[in-house]
Amino acid sequence: MIGFQNIGLIAIVAIAATVQAKWIVPGARWTDTDGGLVNAHAGGVILDQTTGRFFWFGEYKVEGQVEGGGVSVYSSDDLATWKNEGIALSPIEGHPYIAPEHIIQRPKVLYSKNTGKYHMWWHADNSTYGWLLQGFAQSDNITGPYKFLDATTPLGNWSQDFGLFTDYKDGKAYGLYSNGDRKEGRDVYLTSYNDDITALDQVVHRFDKYDLEAPTIIQTEKSYFALMSHKTGYRPNNVVAFRADSLKGPWSQPFTVSPLNTRTYNSQSGFSLRIEGTKKTTYLYLGDQWDSNSLWESRYIWLPVEIDENKKDLKIEWYDVYDLNVKTGEVTPIKGQAYYGKNAVTNGDAFKQEATFGSDGIILTGITGNDSTVTFSNIEGAGKPQWVSFYYQNTDDMGFGDQPGGSPDRFGGKWQLRRISSVIVNGDAKNVETLFQRDTNKGIILSTPLLLNLTKGSKNTITVGGLWNGFETKGADLDHLVVYPPEG
Ligand code: GLA
């Protein structure tokens, strides 16, 4: 987590000069300035004092592989436009700890004033999670290349999901790590670094036996909120937070941070940012929306967090599309135009079904193949690419029915990650867009975005059908669409 208060005036001026308004669209396919998919999973973002730029480090996932890509780095002035800066830590064939078959997960970087170098820490492991170590690498340059130095057991303990936190008040750095799934583990540790940030030195708190992972800390003026996920692998669950006045505790009971059963808007925790702007301090939740069918295509759920210090509460707020001004700290949700299911036309076996939770008491269901479709009409377009959010329900149940964070209502479930819909604009069947609709729970409506080309005027149609997801050719149930204005 990064304080924004140290940014120099010069850097702020530079940001204002170069930034083009770009919005944050949680769950979309994020592309870098070269047009490639942003591939930096379960990572961390730091504000570099020298350049005034943000640097995002994450797991680089190779298409079709689980491990082996090392750590990627991207840079940005606005947290929305990302430049690919290459691979910061490369795997080395035959290396005892960072060979391509090893786990290099949840990398985080911070600058050590004492060594004058950038330090990278991560979860270092063999492919079966049998070592549970923390890796340490260094570089003179923020973008690397980082040189591997060591992989250690922190104070003799195990370490799995790794997080890093810097207290903005005194600059002290802390490691946060879950210590594995074994009965003797199942804790999350908060441990301070030595002054050089070359080793951990003292346990500050142990979140004892909650059996949580993917930890991060959000620090406000008054509070520390520690966010963690339950343990359901790459399937999301309901993230919880603990609150305390001091890092040593006492820490509160854990509480959920998003509407129950949305599984934290289908995401896993892992990092957060504190942006101290000129008008407002904004806290961002940086979550991962894993795609276990294709890890490299996993997406990012970055959302602002609302904190109520009186109620000692924190909630993640969903926005389809928002503008974040990193200079002022302001978040501006973008307004769109909604088109409801009751006005849509159903074709084939698709139909409008009574649903207490649906807008206007109905939901569009039975969307299958390319003949049982629904069509939304009279959609206003701008003649430029526009974000369209599809509000849907998918009750397949992605499983872990008997585990925390899984569906409490269904044992086993179908274990399908998602349904897939086809989206056709203005009947042009040559241009079919693919919409992934991840599992929700019954009665839970979430949204997922697509960038569409609508023609100028109010005569556009959007037709949604079902595509094969390896299991069935069904789209999810639709509630409504929201069409956003073009960016810029
Ligand atoms: C959890 C962890 C990830 C990764 C996966 C593997 O989601 O938080 O870092 O290790 O499990 O299943």
Short mmCIF file of C-alpha atoms and ligand atoms in Angstrom, two decimals:
data_model
loop_
_atom_site.label_atom_id
_atom_site.label_comp_id
_atom_site.label_asym_id
_atom_site.label_seq_id
_atom_site.Cartn_x
_atom_site.Cartn_y
_atom_site.Cartn_z
CA MET A 1 0.00 0.00 0.00
CA ILE A 2 1.34 3.36 -0.98
CA GLY A 3 0.87 6.77 0.51
CA PHE A 4 0.49 9.49 -2.04
CA GLN A 5 1.64 12.26 0.25
CA ASN A 6 5.29 12.02 -0.75
CA ILE A 7 4.78 12.77 -4.39
CA GLY A 8 6.71 15.87 -5.44
CA LEU A 9 5.01 18.86 -7.04
CA ILE A 10 7.08 18.39 -10.16
CA ALA A 11 5.73 14.89 -10.57
CA ILE A 12 2.15 16.12 -10.19
CA VAL A 13 2.65 18.71 -12.92
CA ALA A 14 4.12 16.04 -15.19
CA ILE A 15 1.07 13.86 -14.62
CA ALA A 16 -1.32 16.66 -15.53
CA ALA A 17 0.56 17.32 -18.74
CA THR A 18 0.61 13.78 -20.05
CA VAL A 19 -2.62 12.24 -18.86
CA GLN A 20 -5.50 11.56 -21.21
CA ALA A 21 -8.71 10.72 -19.43
CA LYS A 22 -8.91 6.98 -19.17
CA TRP A 23 -11.44 5.09 -17.14
CA ILE A 24 -11.14 2.06 -14.93
CA VAL A 25 -13.45 -0.76 -15.98
CA PRO A 26 -13.35 -3.61 -13.43
CA GLY A 27 -13.45 -7.06 -15.00
CA ALA A 28 -12.83 -5.86 -18.57
CA ARG A 29 -9.99 -7.06 -20.77
CA TRP A 30 -7.36 -4.48 -19.87
CA THR A 31 -4.91 -3.76 -22.63
CA ASP A 32 -1.54 -2.00 -22.37
CA THR A 33 -0.35 0.86 -24.56
CA ASP A 34 0.90 -1.69 -27.14
CA GLY A 35 -2.50 -3.39 -27.27
CA GLY A 36 -1.39 -6.53 -25.34
CA LEU A 37 -3.40 -7.98 -22.47
CA VAL A 38 -2.18 -6.63 -19.12
CA ASN A 39 -0.59 -9.74 -17.62
CA ALA A 40 0.35 -8.97 -13.99
CA HIS A 41 -1.65 -11.11 -11.62
CA ALA A 42 -1.83 -11.10 -7.82
CA GLY A 43 0.67 -8.30 -7.70
CA GLY A 44 1.31 -4.97 -6.13
CA VAL A 45 1.50 -1.35 -7.24
CA ILE A 46 4.01 1.18 -5.94
CA LEU A 47 4.44 4.86 -6.55
CA ASP A 48 8.06 5.48 -7.48
CA GLN A 49 9.40 8.62 -5.82
CA THR A 50 12.02 9.21 -8.51
CA THR A 51 9.75 9.20 -11.54
CA GLY A 52 6.37 9.95 -9.93
CA ARG A 53 4.97 6.97 -11.84
CA PHE A 54 3.07 3.98 -10.59
CA PHE A 55 4.67 0.58 -11.19
CA TRP A 56 2.57 -2.57 -11.17
CA PHE A 57 4.34 -5.90 -10.56
CA GLY A 58 2.51 -9.17 -10.96
CA GLU A 59 2.64 -12.82 -11.94
CA TYR A 60 3.25 -13.10 -15.67
CA LYS A 61 1.18 -16.07 -16.83
CA VAL A 62 2.21 -17.81 -20.03
CA GLU A 63 -0.71 -18.82 -22.24
CA GLY A 64 -1.64 -22.43 -21.53
CA GLN A 65 0.66 -22.72 -18.51
CA VAL A 66 0.11 -22.48 -14.79
CA GLU A 67 3.60 -21.29 -13.76
CA GLY A 68 6.80 -20.28 -15.47
CA GLY A 69 6.42 -16.67 -16.56
CA GLY A 70 8.21 -14.84 -13.76
CA VAL A 71 7.26 -11.32 -12.68
CA SER A 72 6.06 -8.67 -15.12
CA VAL A 73 6.10 -4.91 -14.60
CA TYR A 74 3.95 -2.14 -16.08
CA SER A 75 4.04 1.60 -15.45
CA SER A 76 1.38 4.31 -15.42
CA ASP A 77 0.69 7.94 -14.59
CA ASP A 78 -3.00 7.49 -13.91
CA LEU A 79 -3.53 3.86 -12.79
CA ALA A 80 -5.58 3.31 -15.95
CA THR A 81 -3.10 3.60 -18.86
CA TRP A 82 -0.43 0.92 -18.55
CA LYS A 83 2.87 0.64 -20.40
CA ASN A 84 4.49 -2.78 -20.58
CA GLU A 85 7.96 -2.54 -19.01
CA GLY A 86 8.79 -6.20 -19.61
CA ILE A 87 9.78 -8.99 -17.24
CA ALA A 88 11.30 -7.77 -13.98
CA LEU A 89 12.24 -11.21 -12.62
CA SER A 90 12.82 -13.94 -15.17
CA PRO A 91 12.72 -17.63 -14.37
CA ILE A 92 16.09 -19.37 -14.85
CA GLU A 93 16.31 -22.95 -16.17
CA GLY A 94 17.84 -25.26 -13.55
CA HIS A 95 17.71 -22.64 -10.79
CA PRO A 96 16.95 -24.13 -7.34
CA TYR A 97 14.16 -21.61 -6.61
CA ILE A 98 13.13 -19.69 -9.74
CA ALA A 99 13.18 -22.34 -12.44
CA PRO A 100 10.18 -22.27 -14.81
CA GLU A 101 8.46 -25.10 -12.92
CA HIS A 102 8.62 -23.23 -9.60
CA ILE A 103 5.98 -21.00 -8.09
CA ILE A 104 6.74 -17.29 -8.19
CA GLN A 105 3.51 -15.83 -6.84
CA ARG A 106 2.16 -12.61 -5.33
CA PRO A 107 5.30 -10.49 -6.01
CA LYS A 108 5.64 -7.10 -4.30
CA VAL A 109 8.36 -4.47 -4.66
CA LEU A 110 9.50 -1.65 -2.41
CA TYR A 111 12.44 0.70 -2.25
CA SER A 112 14.98 0.37 0.54
CA LYS A 113 16.55 3.72 1.42
CA ASN A 114 19.35 1.95 3.28
CA THR A 115 20.49 -0.27 0.42
CA GLY A 116 19.51 2.23 -2.30
CA LYS A 117 17.93 -0.66 -4.21
CA TYR A 118 14.50 -1.94 -5.09
CA HIS A 119 13.59 -5.11 -3.20
CA MET A 120 11.22 -7.71 -4.56
CA TRP A 121 9.53 -10.27 -2.28
CA TRP A 122 7.20 -13.08 -3.27
CA HIS A 123 5.82 -16.51 -2.44
CA ALA A 124 8.54 -18.92 -3.56
CA ASP A 125 7.60 -22.55 -3.81
CA ASN A 126 7.88 -25.81 -5.66
CA SER A 127 4.99 -26.83 -7.87
CA THR A 128 3.21 -28.70 -5.06
CA TYR A 129 3.37 -25.87 -2.51
CA GLY A 130 5.77 -28.03 -0.51
CA TRP A 131 8.38 -25.40 0.44
CA LEU A 132 6.30 -22.39 1.50
CA LEU A 133 9.15 -19.86 1.31
CA GLN A 134 9.59 -16.15 0.70
CA GLY A 135 11.77 -15.14 -2.23
CA PHE A 136 13.97 -12.05 -2.21
CA ALA A 137 15.53 -10.30 -5.23
CA GLN A 138 17.11 -6.88 -5.76
CA SER A 139 17.63 -4.38 -8.53
CA ASP A 140 19.14 -0.91 -8.96
CA ASN A 141 16.31 -0.04 -11.33
CA ILE A 142 12.66 -0.27 -10.51
CA THR A 143 11.85 -2.20 -13.68
CA GLY A 144 14.72 -4.65 -13.12
CA PRO A 145 16.21 -6.98 -14.07
CA TYR A 146 15.96 -8.24 -10.48
CA LYS A 147 18.68 -10.56 -9.22
CA PHE A 148 17.62 -13.50 -7.08
CA LEU A 149 19.24 -13.39 -3.62
CA ASP A 150 17.49 -15.87 -1.40
CA ALA A 151 14.39 -17.91 -0.57
CA THR A 152 13.82 -18.28 3.15
CA THR A 153 11.45 -19.46 5.86
CA PRO A 154 10.32 -16.26 7.59
CA LEU A 155 11.43 -16.57 11.23
CA GLY A 156 11.34 -20.32 10.72
CA ASN A 157 7.68 -20.34 9.67
CA TRP A 158 5.90 -21.38 6.50
CA SER A 159 4.77 -18.68 4.12
CA GLN A 160 2.23 -19.04 1.32
CA ASP A 161 0.18 -16.09 0.03
CA PHE A 162 2.43 -13.07 0.41
CA GLY A 163 1.42 -9.44 0.98
CA LEU A 164 3.42 -6.34 1.77
CA PHE A 165 2.34 -3.26 3.68
CA THR A 166 4.08 0.06 4.35
CA ASP A 167 2.74 2.27 7.13
CA TYR A 168 2.37 5.72 5.58
CA LYS A 169 2.87 7.43 8.95
CA ASP A 170 6.35 6.11 9.76
CA GLY A 171 7.38 4.38 6.52
CA LYS A 172 7.85 1.02 8.24
CA ALA A 173 7.39 -2.06 6.07
CA TYR A 174 5.66 -5.30 7.00
CA GLY A 175 5.24 -8.70 5.44
CA LEU A 176 1.80 -10.33 5.57
CA TYR A 177 1.57 -14.02 4.83
CA SER A 178 -0.66 -17.02 5.30
CA ASN A 179 1.29 -20.02 6.55
CA GLY A 180 -0.25 -22.84 4.58
CA ASP A 181 -3.17 -25.23 4.80
CA ARG A 182 -1.78 -27.75 7.26
CA LYS A 183 -3.38 -27.96 10.69
CA GLU A 184 -0.23 -26.47 12.25
CA GLY A 185 -0.57 -23.50 9.91
CA ARG A 186 -3.83 -21.77 8.88
CA ASP A 187 -2.76 -18.43 10.35
CA VAL A 188 -1.94 -15.10 8.74
CA TYR A 189 1.16 -13.34 10.05
CA LEU A 190 1.91 -9.64 10.15
CA THR A 191 5.66 -9.26 10.64
CA SER A 192 7.89 -6.19 10.50
CA TYR A 193 10.97 -5.93 8.27
CA ASN A 194 14.39 -4.84 9.50
CA ASP A 195 15.46 -1.31 8.54
CA ASP A 196 17.19 -2.50 5.35
CA ILE A 197 14.12 -4.52 4.29
CA THR A 198 16.39 -7.49 3.76
CA ALA A 199 14.70 -9.79 6.30
CA LEU A 200 11.66 -9.96 8.57
CA ASP A 201 12.50 -9.27 12.20
CA GLN A 202 9.48 -9.42 14.51
CA VAL A 203 5.98 -10.85 14.50
CA VAL A 204 3.57 -8.00 15.20
CA HIS A 205 0.34 -9.98 15.06
CA ARG A 206 -0.92 -13.43 14.19
CA PHE A 207 -4.43 -13.81 12.79
CA ASP A 208 -4.79 -17.11 14.51
CA LYS A 209 -6.44 -20.11 12.80
CA TYR A 210 -8.93 -18.13 10.72
CA ASP A 211 -7.59 -20.06 7.73
CA LEU A 212 -7.54 -17.07 5.38
CA GLU A 213 -5.14 -15.96 2.63
CA ALA A 214 -4.39 -13.25 0.03
CA PRO A 215 -3.92 -10.55 2.70
CA THR A 216 -3.57 -6.79 2.31
CA ILE A 217 -3.87 -3.84 4.70
CA ILE A 218 -5.66 -0.56 4.09
CA GLN A 219 -4.54 2.22 6.43
CA THR A 220 -6.70 5.26 7.14
CA GLU A 221 -5.88 8.14 9.51
CA LYS A 222 -7.51 6.22 12.37
CA SER A 223 -7.62 2.59 11.43
CA TYR A 224 -5.96 -0.40 9.89
CA PHE A 225 -8.19 -2.75 7.93
CA ALA A 226 -6.71 -6.15 7.07
CA LEU A 227 -8.52 -7.76 4.12
CA MET A 228 -8.18 -11.47 3.34
CA SER A 229 -9.94 -14.10 1.31
CA HIS A 230 -11.08 -17.54 2.34
CA LYS A 231 -9.25 -20.48 0.77
CA THR A 232 -11.00 -21.72 -2.35
CA GLY A 233 -8.05 -21.71 -4.77
CA TYR A 234 -8.75 -19.69 -7.87
CA ARG A 235 -12.49 -19.65 -7.22
CA PRO A 236 -13.56 -16.42 -5.52
CA ASN A 237 -15.26 -16.23 -2.13
CA ASN A 238 -16.52 -13.61 0.30
CA VAL A 239 -13.45 -11.56 1.34
CA VAL A 240 -13.43 -10.43 4.97
CA ALA A 241 -11.78 -7.57 6.84
CA PHE A 242 -10.53 -7.08 10.39
CA ARG A 243 -10.11 -3.59 11.92
CA ALA A 244 -7.71 -2.27 14.56
CA ASP A 245 -6.38 1.03 15.95
CA SER A 246 -2.88 -0.38 16.02
CA LEU A 247 -1.12 -3.04 13.98
CA LYS A 248 -0.54 -4.98 17.18
CA GLY A 249 -4.29 -5.14 17.71
CA PRO A 250 -6.61 -5.85 19.30
CA TRP A 251 -8.16 -6.70 15.94
CA SER A 252 -11.93 -6.89 15.46
CA GLN A 253 -13.96 -9.89 14.40
CA PRO A 254 -13.78 -10.43 10.66
CA PHE A 255 -16.67 -9.02 8.60
CA THR A 256 -17.63 -9.19 4.93
CA VAL A 257 -16.75 -6.25 2.67
CA SER A 258 -19.19 -6.71 -0.23
CA PRO A 259 -22.78 -7.93 -0.61
CA LEU A 260 -22.94 -11.54 0.55
CA ASN A 261 -22.74 -14.24 -2.10
CA THR A 262 -21.33 -11.90 -4.73
CA ARG A 263 -18.02 -13.54 -3.72
CA THR A 264 -16.54 -10.05 -3.55
CA TYR A 265 -17.85 -9.28 -7.04
CA ASN A 266 -16.14 -12.46 -8.20
CA SER A 267 -12.68 -11.49 -7.04
CA GLN A 268 -9.92 -12.32 -4.59
CA SER A 269 -8.10 -9.78 -2.42
CA GLY A 270 -4.34 -9.29 -2.55
CA PHE A 271 -3.43 -5.62 -2.66
CA SER A 272 -4.72 -2.12 -1.97
CA LEU A 273 -3.67 1.46 -2.57
CA ARG A 274 -4.02 4.62 -0.53
CA ILE A 275 -4.19 7.65 -2.80
CA GLU A 276 -3.85 10.87 -0.88
CA GLY A 277 -5.12 13.42 -3.38
CA THR A 278 -5.39 17.19 -3.05
CA LYS A 279 -9.15 16.93 -2.42
CA LYS A 280 -9.69 13.49 -1.04
CA THR A 281 -7.95 10.36 0.15
CA THR A 282 -9.17 7.40 -1.84
CA TYR A 283 -8.63 3.75 -0.99
CA LEU A 284 -8.58 1.24 -3.79
CA TYR A 285 -9.12 -2.49 -3.54
CA LEU A 286 -6.94 -4.27 -6.13
CA GLY A 287 -8.47 -7.71 -6.57
CA ASP A 288 -7.91 -10.55 -8.99
CA GLN A 289 -10.66 -12.18 -11.00
CA TRP A 290 -8.95 -15.47 -11.72
CA ASP A 291 -9.86 -17.46 -14.77
CA SER A 292 -8.84 -20.97 -13.78
CA ASN A 293 -9.59 -22.21 -17.33
CA SER A 294 -7.04 -19.79 -18.71
CA LEU A 295 -4.97 -18.12 -15.99
CA TRP A 296 -3.17 -15.68 -18.26
CA GLU A 297 -6.52 -14.12 -19.23
CA SER A 298 -7.52 -13.55 -15.60
CA ARG A 299 -8.91 -10.07 -15.05
CA TYR A 300 -8.65 -7.35 -12.45
CA ILE A 301 -11.32 -6.00 -10.15
CA TRP A 302 -10.09 -2.62 -8.92
CA LEU A 303 -12.70 -0.76 -6.92
CA PRO A 304 -12.88 2.14 -4.48
CA VAL A 305 -13.53 1.35 -0.87
CA GLU A 306 -15.92 3.26 1.40
CA ILE A 307 -14.84 3.53 5.01
CA ASP A 308 -17.08 4.53 7.90
CA GLU A 309 -14.80 5.22 10.86
CA ASN A 310 -17.75 5.69 13.24
CA LYS A 311 -19.22 2.31 12.37
CA LYS A 312 -15.68 0.91 12.06
CA ASP A 313 -16.77 -0.53 8.75
CA LEU A 314 -15.36 -0.90 5.25
CA LYS A 315 -17.21 -1.78 2.08
CA ILE A 316 -16.03 -2.25 -1.49
CA GLU A 317 -18.23 -0.24 -3.88
CA TRP A 318 -19.06 -1.60 -7.31
CA TYR A 319 -18.91 0.71 -10.33
CA ASP A 320 -19.07 -0.57 -13.91
CA VAL A 321 -16.95 2.31 -15.17
CA TYR A 322 -15.28 5.10 -13.18
CA ASP A 323 -12.78 7.84 -13.51
CA LEU A 324 -10.02 8.03 -10.91
CA ASN A 325 -8.17 11.30 -10.68
CA VAL A 326 -4.90 10.32 -9.00
CA LYS A 327 -4.04 13.97 -8.44
CA THR A 328 -7.18 15.02 -6.55
CA GLY A 329 -8.03 11.55 -5.28
CA GLU A 330 -11.57 11.86 -6.63
CA VAL A 331 -13.55 8.93 -8.02
CA THR A 332 -16.25 9.83 -10.52
CA PRO A 333 -18.62 7.04 -11.51
CA ILE A 334 -19.50 7.33 -15.21
CA LYS A 335 -23.21 7.54 -15.92
CA GLY A 336 -24.71 5.25 -18.52
CA GLN A 337 -28.09 4.56 -20.10
CA ALA A 338 -29.94 1.45 -18.90
CA TYR A 339 -31.99 -0.84 -21.17
CA TYR A 340 -34.26 -3.25 -19.30
CA GLY A 341 -35.24 -6.83 -19.97
CA LYS A 342 -38.98 -6.09 -20.03
CA ASN A 343 -38.46 -4.09 -23.25
CA ALA A 344 -36.29 -6.72 -24.90
CA VAL A 345 -37.63 -9.18 -27.47
CA THR A 346 -37.12 -12.89 -26.81
CA ASN A 347 -36.63 -15.35 -29.67
CA GLY A 348 -36.92 -19.15 -29.78
CA ASP A 349 -36.99 -20.73 -26.32
CA ALA A 350 -35.74 -17.65 -24.50
CA PHE A 351 -38.40 -16.07 -22.29
CA LYS A 352 -39.16 -13.58 -19.55
CA GLN A 353 -39.49 -15.32 -16.21
CA GLU A 354 -40.96 -13.90 -13.03
CA ALA A 355 -38.12 -13.01 -10.64
CA THR A 356 -38.53 -11.05 -7.41
CA PHE A 357 -34.91 -9.97 -7.64
CA GLY A 358 -35.09 -8.86 -11.28
CA SER A 359 -35.74 -5.33 -12.46
CA ASP A 360 -39.50 -5.00 -13.12
CA GLY A 361 -39.99 -8.43 -11.50
CA ILE A 362 -38.62 -10.43 -14.43
CA ILE A 363 -35.39 -11.86 -15.79
CA LEU A 364 -34.55 -13.06 -19.31
CA THR A 365 -33.76 -16.77 -19.30
CA GLY A 366 -33.45 -19.75 -21.66
CA ILE A 367 -30.79 -17.98 -23.73
CA THR A 368 -29.30 -20.86 -25.73
CA GLY A 369 -27.29 -21.18 -28.94
CA ASN A 370 -27.95 -18.73 -31.75
CA ASP A 371 -31.69 -19.22 -32.05
CA SER A 372 -32.89 -18.77 -28.48
CA THR A 373 -31.71 -15.20 -28.05
CA VAL A 374 -32.84 -11.86 -26.68
CA THR A 375 -32.63 -8.56 -28.50
CA PHE A 376 -32.45 -5.12 -26.94
CA SER A 377 -33.49 -2.36 -29.37
CA ASN A 378 -33.43 1.39 -29.83
CA ILE A 379 -30.02 1.68 -28.22
CA GLU A 380 -28.35 5.04 -28.44
CA GLY A 381 -24.79 4.82 -29.82
CA ALA A 382 -21.99 7.32 -30.32
CA GLY A 383 -20.23 5.84 -33.36
CA LYS A 384 -17.11 5.11 -31.30
CA PRO A 385 -16.20 2.12 -29.07
CA GLN A 386 -18.31 2.19 -25.90
CA TRP A 387 -18.40 0.12 -22.73
CA VAL A 388 -21.59 -1.86 -22.31
CA SER A 389 -22.24 -3.64 -19.00
CA PHE A 390 -24.37 -6.77 -19.04
CA TYR A 391 -26.24 -7.37 -15.78
CA TYR A 392 -26.77 -11.12 -15.44
CA GLN A 393 -27.41 -14.02 -13.11
CA ASN A 394 -25.64 -17.39 -13.51
CA THR A 395 -26.68 -20.00 -10.98
CA ASP A 396 -24.48 -22.89 -12.16
CA ASP A 397 -22.54 -22.75 -8.89
CA MET A 398 -18.82 -22.87 -9.25
CA GLY A 399 -18.55 -25.32 -6.45
CA PHE A 400 -16.85 -25.84 -3.12
CA GLY A 401 -20.41 -26.11 -1.85
CA ASP A 402 -19.33 -27.35 1.55
CA GLN A 403 -16.40 -24.97 1.95
CA PRO A 404 -16.23 -21.44 3.27
CA GLY A 405 -17.03 -18.97 0.54
CA GLY A 406 -18.62 -21.63 -1.65
CA SER A 407 -22.35 -21.80 -2.06
CA PRO A 408 -23.91 -22.80 1.24
CA ASP A 409 -26.99 -23.90 -0.69
CA ARG A 410 -25.68 -26.55 -2.98
CA PHE A 411 -23.34 -29.41 -2.26
CA GLY A 412 -20.92 -30.02 -5.10
CA GLY A 413 -22.61 -27.94 -7.78
CA LYS A 414 -21.84 -28.12 -11.47
CA TRP A 415 -18.42 -26.61 -10.93
CA GLN A 416 -18.60 -24.44 -13.99
CA LEU A 417 -16.58 -21.26 -13.91
CA ARG A 418 -18.78 -19.40 -16.35
CA ARG A 419 -21.34 -19.40 -19.09
CA ILE A 420 -20.47 -17.72 -22.36
CA SER A 421 -22.78 -15.51 -24.39
CA SER A 422 -22.50 -14.27 -27.93
CA VAL A 423 -23.14 -10.58 -28.39
CA ILE A 424 -24.10 -9.27 -31.83
CA VAL A 425 -24.56 -5.58 -32.61
CA ASN A 426 -27.07 -4.57 -35.31
CA GLY A 427 -27.52 -8.16 -36.51
CA ASP A 428 -23.99 -8.34 -37.90
CA ALA A 429 -23.36 -12.05 -37.29
CA LYS A 430 -19.84 -11.75 -38.72
CA ASN A 431 -18.85 -9.72 -35.66
CA VAL A 432 -19.68 -11.86 -32.65
CA GLU A 433 -18.28 -10.65 -29.35
CA THR A 434 -17.73 -13.14 -26.53
CA LEU A 435 -19.11 -12.33 -23.11
CA PHE A 436 -17.92 -14.36 -20.11
CA GLN A 437 -20.56 -14.56 -17.41
CA ARG A 438 -19.05 -16.03 -14.32
CA ASP A 439 -21.06 -17.88 -11.78
CA THR A 440 -23.12 -15.89 -9.28
CA ASN A 441 -25.49 -17.27 -6.69
CA LYS A 442 -29.25 -17.48 -7.07
CA GLY A 443 -30.77 -14.03 -7.04
CA ILE A 444 -27.36 -12.35 -7.30
CA ILE A 445 -27.06 -10.06 -10.28
CA LEU A 446 -23.58 -8.95 -11.25
CA SER A 447 -22.35 -7.13 -14.31
CA THR A 448 -19.60 -7.75 -16.80
CA PRO A 449 -18.37 -5.33 -19.48
CA LEU A 450 -17.67 -5.48 -23.21
CA LEU A 451 -16.34 -2.75 -25.47
CA LEU A 452 -18.81 -2.51 -28.38
CA ASN A 453 -19.04 -0.52 -31.59
CA LEU A 454 -22.48 1.02 -31.79
CA THR A 455 -23.42 3.24 -34.69
CA LYS A 456 -24.30 6.86 -34.12
CA GLY A 457 -28.00 7.34 -33.39
CA SER A 458 -30.70 5.52 -31.46
CA LYS A 459 -31.42 2.58 -33.75
CA ASN A 460 -28.85 0.07 -32.48
CA THR A 461 -29.77 -3.46 -31.46
CA ILE A 462 -27.83 -5.82 -29.22
CA THR A 463 -28.64 -9.53 -29.53
CA VAL A 464 -27.43 -12.01 -26.95
CA GLY A 465 -27.25 -15.77 -27.53
CA GLY A 466 -25.49 -18.71 -25.90
CA LEU A 467 -22.02 -20.10 -26.69
CA TRP A 468 -20.38 -23.40 -25.73
CA ASN A 469 -18.45 -23.25 -22.46
CA GLY A 470 -17.23 -26.83 -22.65
CA PHE A 471 -20.34 -27.99 -20.86
CA GLU A 472 -23.41 -26.39 -22.43
CA THR A 473 -24.34 -23.77 -25.04
CA LYS A 474 -26.15 -21.46 -22.69
CA GLY A 475 -25.87 -17.82 -21.86
CA ALA A 476 -26.58 -16.55 -18.38
CA ASP A 477 -29.93 -14.97 -17.45
CA LEU A 478 -30.02 -11.28 -18.33
CA ASP A 479 -31.52 -8.45 -16.35
CA HIS A 480 -30.50 -5.25 -18.13
CA LEU A 481 -27.72 -3.53 -20.05
CA VAL A 482 -26.03 -0.23 -19.35
CA VAL A 483 -24.46 1.63 -22.27
CA TYR A 484 -21.69 4.10 -21.32
CA PRO A 485 -20.49 7.10 -23.32
CA PRO A 486 -17.20 6.73 -25.19
CA GLU A 487 -13.97 7.60 -23.34
CA GLY A 488 -11.97 10.73 -23.79
C1 GLA B 1 -5.09 -19.14 -4.05
C2 GLA B 1 -3.92 -18.24 -3.81
C3 GLA B 1 -3.21 -17.96 -5.13
C4 GLA B 1 -2.81 -19.29 -5.77
C5 GLA B 1 -4.02 -20.20 -5.88
C6 GLA B 1 -3.63 -21.58 -6.38
O1 GLA B 1 -6.03 -18.47 -4.87
O2 GLA B 1 -4.35 -17.05 -3.21
O3 GLA B 1 -2.10 -17.13 -4.91
O4 GLA B 1 -1.80 -19.89 -5.00
O5 GLA B 1 -4.69 -20.34 -4.64
O6 GLA B 1 -4.71 -22.48 -6.28
#
